[in-house]
Coordinates of C-alpha atoms and ligand atoms in Angstrom, one line a residue:
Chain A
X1 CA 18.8 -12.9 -17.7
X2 CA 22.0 -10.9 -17.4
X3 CA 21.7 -10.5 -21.3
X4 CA 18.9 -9.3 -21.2
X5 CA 19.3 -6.6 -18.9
X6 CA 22.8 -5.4 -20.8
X7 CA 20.6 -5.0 -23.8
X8 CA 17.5 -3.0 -22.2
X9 CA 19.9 -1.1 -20.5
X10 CA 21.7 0.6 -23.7
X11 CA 18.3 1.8 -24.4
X12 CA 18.1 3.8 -21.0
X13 CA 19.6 7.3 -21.8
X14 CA 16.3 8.1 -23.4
X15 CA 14.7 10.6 -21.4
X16 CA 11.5 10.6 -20.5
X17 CA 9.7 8.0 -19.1
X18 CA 8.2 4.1 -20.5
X19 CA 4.8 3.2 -18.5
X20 CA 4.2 -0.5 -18.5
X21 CA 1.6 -3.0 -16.3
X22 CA 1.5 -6.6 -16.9
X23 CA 0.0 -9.7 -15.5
X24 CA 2.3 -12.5 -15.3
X25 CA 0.1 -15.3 -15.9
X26 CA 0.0 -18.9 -14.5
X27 CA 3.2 -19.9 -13.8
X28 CA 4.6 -17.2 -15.7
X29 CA 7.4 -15.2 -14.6
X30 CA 7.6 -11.3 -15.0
X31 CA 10.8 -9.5 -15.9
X32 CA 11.3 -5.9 -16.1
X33 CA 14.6 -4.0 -16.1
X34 CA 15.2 -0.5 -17.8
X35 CA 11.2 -0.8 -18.7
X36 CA 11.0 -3.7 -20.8
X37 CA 9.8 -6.9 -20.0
X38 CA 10.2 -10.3 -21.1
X39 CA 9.5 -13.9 -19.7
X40 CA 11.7 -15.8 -18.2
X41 CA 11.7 -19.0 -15.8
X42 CA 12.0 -18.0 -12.0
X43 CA 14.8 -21.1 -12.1
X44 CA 16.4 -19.0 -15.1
X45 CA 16.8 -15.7 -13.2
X46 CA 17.9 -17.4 -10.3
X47 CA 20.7 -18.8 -11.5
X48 CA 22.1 -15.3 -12.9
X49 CA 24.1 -13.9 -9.2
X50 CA 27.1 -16.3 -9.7
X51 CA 29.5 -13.0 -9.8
X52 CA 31.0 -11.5 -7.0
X53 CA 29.6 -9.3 -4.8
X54 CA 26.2 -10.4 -6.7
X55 CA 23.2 -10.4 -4.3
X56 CA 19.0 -11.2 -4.7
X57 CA 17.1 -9.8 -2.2
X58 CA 13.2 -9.9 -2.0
X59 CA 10.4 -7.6 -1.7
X60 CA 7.1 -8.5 -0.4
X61 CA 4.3 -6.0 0.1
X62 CA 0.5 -5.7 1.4
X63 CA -0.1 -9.1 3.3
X64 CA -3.2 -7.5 5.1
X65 CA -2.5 -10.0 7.7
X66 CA -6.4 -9.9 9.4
X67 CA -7.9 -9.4 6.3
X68 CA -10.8 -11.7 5.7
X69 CA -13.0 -10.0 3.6
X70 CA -15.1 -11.6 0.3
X71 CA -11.5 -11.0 -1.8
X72 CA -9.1 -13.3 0.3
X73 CA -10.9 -15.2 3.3
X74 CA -7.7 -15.9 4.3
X75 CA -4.5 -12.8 4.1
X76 CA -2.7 -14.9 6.7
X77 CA -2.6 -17.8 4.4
X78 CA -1.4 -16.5 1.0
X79 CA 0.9 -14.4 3.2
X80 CA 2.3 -17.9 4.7
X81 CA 2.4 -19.0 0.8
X82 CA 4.8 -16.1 -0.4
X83 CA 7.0 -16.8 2.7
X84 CA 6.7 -20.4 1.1
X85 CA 7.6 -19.3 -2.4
X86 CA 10.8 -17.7 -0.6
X87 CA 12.0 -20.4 1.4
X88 CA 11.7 -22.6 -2.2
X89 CA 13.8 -20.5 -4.3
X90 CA 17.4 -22.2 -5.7
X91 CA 19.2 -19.6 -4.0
X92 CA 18.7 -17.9 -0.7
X93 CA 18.0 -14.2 -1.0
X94 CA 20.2 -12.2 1.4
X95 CA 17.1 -10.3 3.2
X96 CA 13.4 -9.2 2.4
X97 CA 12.3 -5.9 2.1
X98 CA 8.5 -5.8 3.1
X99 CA 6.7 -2.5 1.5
X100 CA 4.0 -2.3 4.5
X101 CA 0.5 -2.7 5.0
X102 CA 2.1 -5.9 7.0
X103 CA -1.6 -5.5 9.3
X104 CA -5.1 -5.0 8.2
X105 CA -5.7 -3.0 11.1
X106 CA -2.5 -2.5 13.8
X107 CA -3.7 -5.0 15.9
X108 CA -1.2 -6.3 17.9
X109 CA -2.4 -10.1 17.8
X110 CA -2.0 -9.3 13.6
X111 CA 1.6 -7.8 14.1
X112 CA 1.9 -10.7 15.9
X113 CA 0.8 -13.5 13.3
X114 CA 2.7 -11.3 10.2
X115 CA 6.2 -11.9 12.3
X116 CA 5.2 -15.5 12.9
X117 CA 4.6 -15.9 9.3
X118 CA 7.4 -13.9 8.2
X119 CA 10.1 -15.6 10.8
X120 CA 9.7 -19.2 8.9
X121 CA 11.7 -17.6 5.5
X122 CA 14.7 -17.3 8.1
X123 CA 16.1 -14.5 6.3
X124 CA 16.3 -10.9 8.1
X125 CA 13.3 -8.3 7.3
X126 CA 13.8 -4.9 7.0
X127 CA 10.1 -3.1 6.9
X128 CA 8.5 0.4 6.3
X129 CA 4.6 0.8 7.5
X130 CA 1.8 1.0 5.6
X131 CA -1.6 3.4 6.7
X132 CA -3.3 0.6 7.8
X133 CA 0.2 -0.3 10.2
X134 CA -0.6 3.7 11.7
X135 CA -4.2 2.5 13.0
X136 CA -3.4 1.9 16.8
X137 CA -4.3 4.4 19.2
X138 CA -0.9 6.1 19.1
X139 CA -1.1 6.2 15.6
X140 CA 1.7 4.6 14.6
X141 CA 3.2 3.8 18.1
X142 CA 2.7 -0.3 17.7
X143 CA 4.4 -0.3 14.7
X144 CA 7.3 1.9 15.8
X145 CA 7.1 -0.2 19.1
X146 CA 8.1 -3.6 17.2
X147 CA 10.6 -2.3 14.5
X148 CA 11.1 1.8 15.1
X149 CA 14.8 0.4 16.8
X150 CA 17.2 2.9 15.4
X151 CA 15.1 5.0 13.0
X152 CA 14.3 8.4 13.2
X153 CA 11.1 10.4 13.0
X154 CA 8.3 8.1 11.5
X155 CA 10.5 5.4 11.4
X156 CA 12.8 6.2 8.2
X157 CA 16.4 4.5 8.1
X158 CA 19.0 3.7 5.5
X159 CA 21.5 1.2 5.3
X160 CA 24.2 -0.9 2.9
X161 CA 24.8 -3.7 1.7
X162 CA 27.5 -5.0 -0.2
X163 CA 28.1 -1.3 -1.7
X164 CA 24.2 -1.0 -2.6
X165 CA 22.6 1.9 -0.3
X166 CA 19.4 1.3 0.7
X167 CA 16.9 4.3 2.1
X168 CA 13.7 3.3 3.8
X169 CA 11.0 6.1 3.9
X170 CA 7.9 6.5 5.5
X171 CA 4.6 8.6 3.7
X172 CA 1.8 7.5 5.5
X173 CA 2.3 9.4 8.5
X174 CA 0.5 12.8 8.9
X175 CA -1.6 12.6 6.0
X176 CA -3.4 15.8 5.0
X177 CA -6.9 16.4 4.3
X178 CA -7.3 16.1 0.3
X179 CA -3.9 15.2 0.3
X180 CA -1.8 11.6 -1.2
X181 CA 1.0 9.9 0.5
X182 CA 2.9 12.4 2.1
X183 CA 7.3 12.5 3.4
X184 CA 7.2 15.8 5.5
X185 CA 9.7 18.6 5.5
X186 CA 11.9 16.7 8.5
X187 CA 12.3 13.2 6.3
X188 CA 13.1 15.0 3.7
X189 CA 15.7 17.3 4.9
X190 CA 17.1 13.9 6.9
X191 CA 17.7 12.3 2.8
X192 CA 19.3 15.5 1.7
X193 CA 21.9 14.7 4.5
X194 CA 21.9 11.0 3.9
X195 CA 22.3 10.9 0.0
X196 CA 24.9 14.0 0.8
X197 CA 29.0 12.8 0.1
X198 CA 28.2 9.7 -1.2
X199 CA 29.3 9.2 -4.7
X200 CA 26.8 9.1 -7.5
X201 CA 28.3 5.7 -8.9
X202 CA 27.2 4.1 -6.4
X203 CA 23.4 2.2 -6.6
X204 CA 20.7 3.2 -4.2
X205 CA 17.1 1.5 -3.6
X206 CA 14.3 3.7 -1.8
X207 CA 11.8 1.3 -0.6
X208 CA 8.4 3.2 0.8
X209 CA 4.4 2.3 1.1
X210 CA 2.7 4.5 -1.4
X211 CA 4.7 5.6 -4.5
X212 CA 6.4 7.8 -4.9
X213 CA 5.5 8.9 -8.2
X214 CA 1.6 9.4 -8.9
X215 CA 0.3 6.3 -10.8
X216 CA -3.3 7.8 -10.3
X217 CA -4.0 11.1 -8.4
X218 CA -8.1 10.5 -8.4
X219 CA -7.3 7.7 -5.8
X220 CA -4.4 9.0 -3.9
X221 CA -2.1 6.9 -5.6
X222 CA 1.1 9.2 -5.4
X223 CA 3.4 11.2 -3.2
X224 CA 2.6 14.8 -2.6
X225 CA 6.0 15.8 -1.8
X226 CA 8.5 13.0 -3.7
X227 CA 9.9 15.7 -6.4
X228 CA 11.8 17.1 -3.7
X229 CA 13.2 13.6 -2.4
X230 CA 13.5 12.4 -6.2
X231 CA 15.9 15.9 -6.5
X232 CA 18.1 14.3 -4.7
X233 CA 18.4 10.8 -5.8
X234 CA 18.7 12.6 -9.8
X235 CA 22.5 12.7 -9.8
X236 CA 22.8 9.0 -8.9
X237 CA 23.4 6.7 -11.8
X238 CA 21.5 3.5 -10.3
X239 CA 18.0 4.2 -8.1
X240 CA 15.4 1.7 -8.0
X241 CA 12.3 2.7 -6.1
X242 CA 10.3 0.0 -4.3
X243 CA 6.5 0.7 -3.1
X244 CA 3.7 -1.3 -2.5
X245 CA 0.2 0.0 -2.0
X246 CA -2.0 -0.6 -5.1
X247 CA -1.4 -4.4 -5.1
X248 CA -0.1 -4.6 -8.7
X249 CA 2.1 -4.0 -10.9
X250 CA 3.4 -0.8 -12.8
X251 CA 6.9 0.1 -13.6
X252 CA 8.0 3.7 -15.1
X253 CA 11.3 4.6 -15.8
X254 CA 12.4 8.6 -15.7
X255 CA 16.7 8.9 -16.6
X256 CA 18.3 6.5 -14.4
X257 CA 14.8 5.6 -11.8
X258 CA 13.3 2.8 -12.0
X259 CA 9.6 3.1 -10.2
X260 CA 8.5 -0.2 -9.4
X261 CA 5.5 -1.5 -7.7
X262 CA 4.5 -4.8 -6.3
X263 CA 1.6 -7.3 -6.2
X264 CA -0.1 -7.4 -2.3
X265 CA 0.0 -10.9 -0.6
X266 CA -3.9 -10.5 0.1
X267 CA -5.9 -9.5 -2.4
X268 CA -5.9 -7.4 -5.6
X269 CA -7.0 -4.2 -6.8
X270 CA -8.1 -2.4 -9.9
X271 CA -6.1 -0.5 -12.2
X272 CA -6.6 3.2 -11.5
X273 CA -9.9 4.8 -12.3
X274 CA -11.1 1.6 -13.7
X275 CA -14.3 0.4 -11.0
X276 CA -16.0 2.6 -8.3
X277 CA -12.8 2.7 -6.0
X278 CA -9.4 1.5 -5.1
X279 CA -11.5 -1.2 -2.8
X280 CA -10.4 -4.9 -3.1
X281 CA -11.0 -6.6 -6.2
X282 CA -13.1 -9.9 -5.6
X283 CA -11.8 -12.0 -8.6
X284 CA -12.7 -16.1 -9.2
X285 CA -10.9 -17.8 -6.5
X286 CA -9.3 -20.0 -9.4
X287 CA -7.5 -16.8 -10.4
X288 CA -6.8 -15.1 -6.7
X289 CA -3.3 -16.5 -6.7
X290 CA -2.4 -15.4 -10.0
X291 CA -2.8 -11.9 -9.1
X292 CA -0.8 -12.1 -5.8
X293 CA 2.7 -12.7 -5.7
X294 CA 6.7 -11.7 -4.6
X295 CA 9.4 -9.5 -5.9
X296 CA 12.7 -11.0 -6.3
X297 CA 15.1 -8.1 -7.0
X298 CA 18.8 -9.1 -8.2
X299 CA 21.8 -7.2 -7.9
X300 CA 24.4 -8.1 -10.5
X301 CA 27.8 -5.6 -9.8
X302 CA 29.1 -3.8 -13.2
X303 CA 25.2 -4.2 -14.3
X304 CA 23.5 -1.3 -13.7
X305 CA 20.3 -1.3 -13.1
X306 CA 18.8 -3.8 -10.5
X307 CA 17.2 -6.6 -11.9
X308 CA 13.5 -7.3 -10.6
X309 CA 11.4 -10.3 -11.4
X310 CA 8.0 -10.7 -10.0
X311 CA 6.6 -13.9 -9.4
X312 CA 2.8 -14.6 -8.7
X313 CA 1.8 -17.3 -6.3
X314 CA 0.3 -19.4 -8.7
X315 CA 1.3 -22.9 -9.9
Chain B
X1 CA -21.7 -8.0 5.2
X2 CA -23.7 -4.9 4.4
X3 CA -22.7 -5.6 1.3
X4 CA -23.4 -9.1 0.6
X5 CA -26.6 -8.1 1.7
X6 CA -27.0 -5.2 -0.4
X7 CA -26.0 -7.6 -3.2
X8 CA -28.2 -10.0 -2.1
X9 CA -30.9 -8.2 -2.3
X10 CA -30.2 -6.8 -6.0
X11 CA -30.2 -9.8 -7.0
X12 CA -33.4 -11.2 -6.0
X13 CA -35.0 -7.6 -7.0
X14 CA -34.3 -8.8 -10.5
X15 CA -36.9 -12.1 -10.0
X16 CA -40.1 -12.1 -9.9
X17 CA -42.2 -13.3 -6.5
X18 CA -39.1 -12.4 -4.0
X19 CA -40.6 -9.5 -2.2
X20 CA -40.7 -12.1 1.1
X21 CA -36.7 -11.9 0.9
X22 CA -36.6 -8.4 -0.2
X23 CA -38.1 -7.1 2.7
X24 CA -35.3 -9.2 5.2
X25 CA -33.2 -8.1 3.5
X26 CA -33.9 -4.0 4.3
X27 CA -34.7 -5.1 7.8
X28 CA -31.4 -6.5 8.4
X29 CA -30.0 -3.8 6.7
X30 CA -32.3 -1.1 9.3
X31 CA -30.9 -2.8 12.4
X32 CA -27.0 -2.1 11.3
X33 CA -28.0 1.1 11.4
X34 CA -28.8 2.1 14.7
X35 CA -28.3 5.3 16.3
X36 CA -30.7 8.2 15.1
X37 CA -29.8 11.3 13.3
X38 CA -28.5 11.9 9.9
X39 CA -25.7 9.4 9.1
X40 CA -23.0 9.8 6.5
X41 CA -22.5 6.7 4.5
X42 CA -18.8 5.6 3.1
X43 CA -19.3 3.6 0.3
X44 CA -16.5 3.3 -2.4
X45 CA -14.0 5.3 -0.7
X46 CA -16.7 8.2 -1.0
X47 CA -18.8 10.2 1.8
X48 CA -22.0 10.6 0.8
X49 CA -23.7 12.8 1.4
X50 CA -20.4 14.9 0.8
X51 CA -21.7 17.5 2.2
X52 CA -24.8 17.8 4.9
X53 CA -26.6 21.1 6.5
X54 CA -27.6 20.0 10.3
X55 CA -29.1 22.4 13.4
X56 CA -26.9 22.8 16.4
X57 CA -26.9 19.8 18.7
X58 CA -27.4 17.4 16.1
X59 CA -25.7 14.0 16.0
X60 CA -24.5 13.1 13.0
X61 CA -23.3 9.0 12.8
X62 CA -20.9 7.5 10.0
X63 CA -20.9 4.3 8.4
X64 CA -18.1 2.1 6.7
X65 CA -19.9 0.2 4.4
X66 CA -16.7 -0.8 2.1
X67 CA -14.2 -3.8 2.8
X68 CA -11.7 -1.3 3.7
X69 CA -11.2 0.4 7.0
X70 CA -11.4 4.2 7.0
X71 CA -11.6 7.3 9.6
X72 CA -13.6 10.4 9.9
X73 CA -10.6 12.8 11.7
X74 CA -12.2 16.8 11.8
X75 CA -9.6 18.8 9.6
X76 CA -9.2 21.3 12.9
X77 CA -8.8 17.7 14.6
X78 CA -12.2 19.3 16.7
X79 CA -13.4 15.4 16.4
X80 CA -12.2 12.0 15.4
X81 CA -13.4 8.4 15.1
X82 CA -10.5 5.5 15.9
X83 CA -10.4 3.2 13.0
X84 CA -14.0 2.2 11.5
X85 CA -13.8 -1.2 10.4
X86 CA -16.6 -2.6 7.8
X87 CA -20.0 -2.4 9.4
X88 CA -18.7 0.1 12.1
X89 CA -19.7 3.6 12.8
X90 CA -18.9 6.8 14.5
X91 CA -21.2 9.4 16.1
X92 CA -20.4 13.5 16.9
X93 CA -22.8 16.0 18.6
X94 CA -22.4 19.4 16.8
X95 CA -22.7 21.6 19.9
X96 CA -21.3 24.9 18.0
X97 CA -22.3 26.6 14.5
X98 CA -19.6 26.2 11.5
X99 CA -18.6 24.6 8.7
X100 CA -16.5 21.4 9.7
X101 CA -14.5 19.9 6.8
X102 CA -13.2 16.7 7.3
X103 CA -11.5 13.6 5.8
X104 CA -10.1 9.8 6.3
X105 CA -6.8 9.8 7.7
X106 CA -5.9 6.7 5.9
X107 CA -7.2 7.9 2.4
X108 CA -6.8 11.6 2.6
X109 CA -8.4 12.3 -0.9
X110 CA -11.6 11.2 0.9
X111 CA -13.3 14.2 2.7
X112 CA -16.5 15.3 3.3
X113 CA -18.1 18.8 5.3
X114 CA -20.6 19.4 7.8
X115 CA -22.6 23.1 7.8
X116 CA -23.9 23.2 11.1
X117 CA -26.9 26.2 11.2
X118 CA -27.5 27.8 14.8
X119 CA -30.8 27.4 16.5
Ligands
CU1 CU1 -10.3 5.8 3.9

């Protein structure tokens, strides 16, 4: 696994950027680093963090728990199977990163379920919302209620972890009429600061709902605001960006970013502009699982960029 | 529901001798909408009618009919429904003349207007 991210890395000074969406198909296990992907056994790339100061962390993103519509009866359940798929892996992960939509609709007996659900992997959660998390009365207020502790604004925070800095930001707050996912002048300002002093050899992760580079515009799938933020994070040799939202994959690589988006725990959706809407995608309950699944991200030190493997929660 | 109905419905349309189910079908369909008034349907992550002319004092009703919640939140935030899940709907009185753009506050690229005419 190492190999092959050494290799695919060499290949990364082209500007630019690669565009790439896969299905990983029963079983199968989906690789990407520096834009390329191969196969490769979950067992395989679990094995690779033997050096030190190596770390895995996961990501999980769009469990929809209260969901219960004609594509997944059940969000609670196939979130309880990802959480399952955790607790299984060779190696415990050091923490999960969940890329919101944790709720279908901010109720607080589904904020209560998710955490239920969630506290069996044992491992310590670090979230961002999703719009359908912003739904309570105080728009936003449950969420910030349950995990705001120590953020600012909307609920943005950044921390480390073994020399990797990790920024958590929030667009799906404020949302503006014919507008995408949007940061805000105050977030953004709060990053300058954040990112400011810190040396550019050193790796950063952005984790956030919606992505933060437009997959598809028609839909809302993009960030009005994230050249800005991206500015910043240009002079760092090592960003991976983490979002959620469209419940599958895509991966882009521009200089050293790595875009990188996640299956849901509920349900699918369609590749931009291909059906009537971004609506769930009601797919053959024999092939639901294969199109929800987990992001196990791996950290290897002197290898640059992060290694992420997705996993679906089939076979 | 609405649209397992809806489906429903297609579906038999295409056979012959199911006008019996047909017509349940529209019925059922009738009674989810209740309230009076022009309505504004969401369907697909669309308004539609996107746009819609009304007298003053008119209520005008929305619908969710997708699988996804959305909102109807006034651009000048003069109205706003809380979250409309499937199957749910929100009614405003237009007491004033104007043109009242508005959009879902969860899917922003969604929005819609309503020209309210005086007298
Ligand atoms: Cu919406």
């Amino acid at each position: 696994m190492s190999d092959h991210d050494k290799n695919d890395h060499s290949g990364q000074d082209r500007r630019g950027f690669l565009k790439c969406m896969a299905w990983a198909g029963t079983g199968a296990v989906f690789t990407v680093s520096g834009g390329i992907a191969s196969s490769v056994s979950l067992g395989q790339a679990m094995a690779a963090p033997a050096k030190a100061g190596s770390f895995t962390f996961m990501q999980v993103s769009d469990s929809h728990v209260g969901f219960n519509k004609p594509a997944n009866p059940d969000a609670a359940a196939t979130y309880r199977e990802a959480v399952g798929k955790i607790l299984a892996l060779p190696q415990k992960p050091d923490f999960i990163i969940h890329t919101g939509d944790i709720t279908q609709l901010s109720k607080d007996q589904e904020f209560d379920d998710a955490d239920q659900i969630i506290k069996a992997a044992g491992l310590q959660v670090f979230h961002v919302p999703g719009e359908h998390d912003m739904l309570d009365e105080g728009q936003g207020k449950a969420y910030l209620d349950r995990f705001g502790q120590g953020t600012k604004g909307a609920g943005w925070y950044s921390f480390d972890h073994k020399g990797v800095h990790f920024i958590a930001l929030i667009n799906v707050a404020n949302l503006k009429p014919g507008g995408m996912g949007s940061l805000g002048a105050d977030q953004i300002e709060w990053l300058e600061k954040d990112l400011a002093g810190r040396p550019s050899s050193q790796p950063i992760v952005v984790f956030a709902h919606i992505p933060l580079w437009t997959v598809y515009a028609d839909w809302g799938w993009g960030t009005d605001d994230a050249a800005q933020a991206l500015g910043y994070l240009k002079r760092f040799g090592s960003v991976t960006v983490l979002n959620g939202h469209i419940h599958q994959l895509t991966q882009k690589v521009e200089g050293n970013i790595v875009f990188h988006t996640a299956r849901s725990t509920a349900f699918p959706q369609p590749v931009g502009g291909q059906g009537p809407s971004p609506g769930p995608l009601k797919v053959p309950t024999e092939q639901l699982h294969s199109m929800l699944g987990i992001t196990t991200a791996t950290f290897v030190r002197g290898s640059q960029p992060i290694a992420l493997i997705d996993s679906t929660l089939a076979a | 529901m609405f649209k397992t109905l809806k489906a429903g419905a297609l579906a038999l349309a295409l056979l012959p001798g199911c006008a019996l189910a047909l017509e349940w079908s529209s019925a059922a369909v009738a009674q989810a909408a209740a309230p009076a008034g022009p309505t504004v349907k969401i369907d697909n992550f669309v308004f539609g009618p996107q746009a819609i002319t009304v007298s003053v004092g008119t209520t005008v009703t929305w619908i969710n009919q997708d699988d996804i919640p959305h909102t109807v939140v006034a651009n000048d935030k003069s109205f706003k429904s809380k979250v409309l899940d499937t199957d749910e709907h929100f009614s405003f009185t237009f007491t004033k003349p104007g043109e009242y753009g508005y959009f879902c506050s969860l899917h922003p690229h969604m929005t819609g207007k309503v020209i309210v005419k005086a007298g």
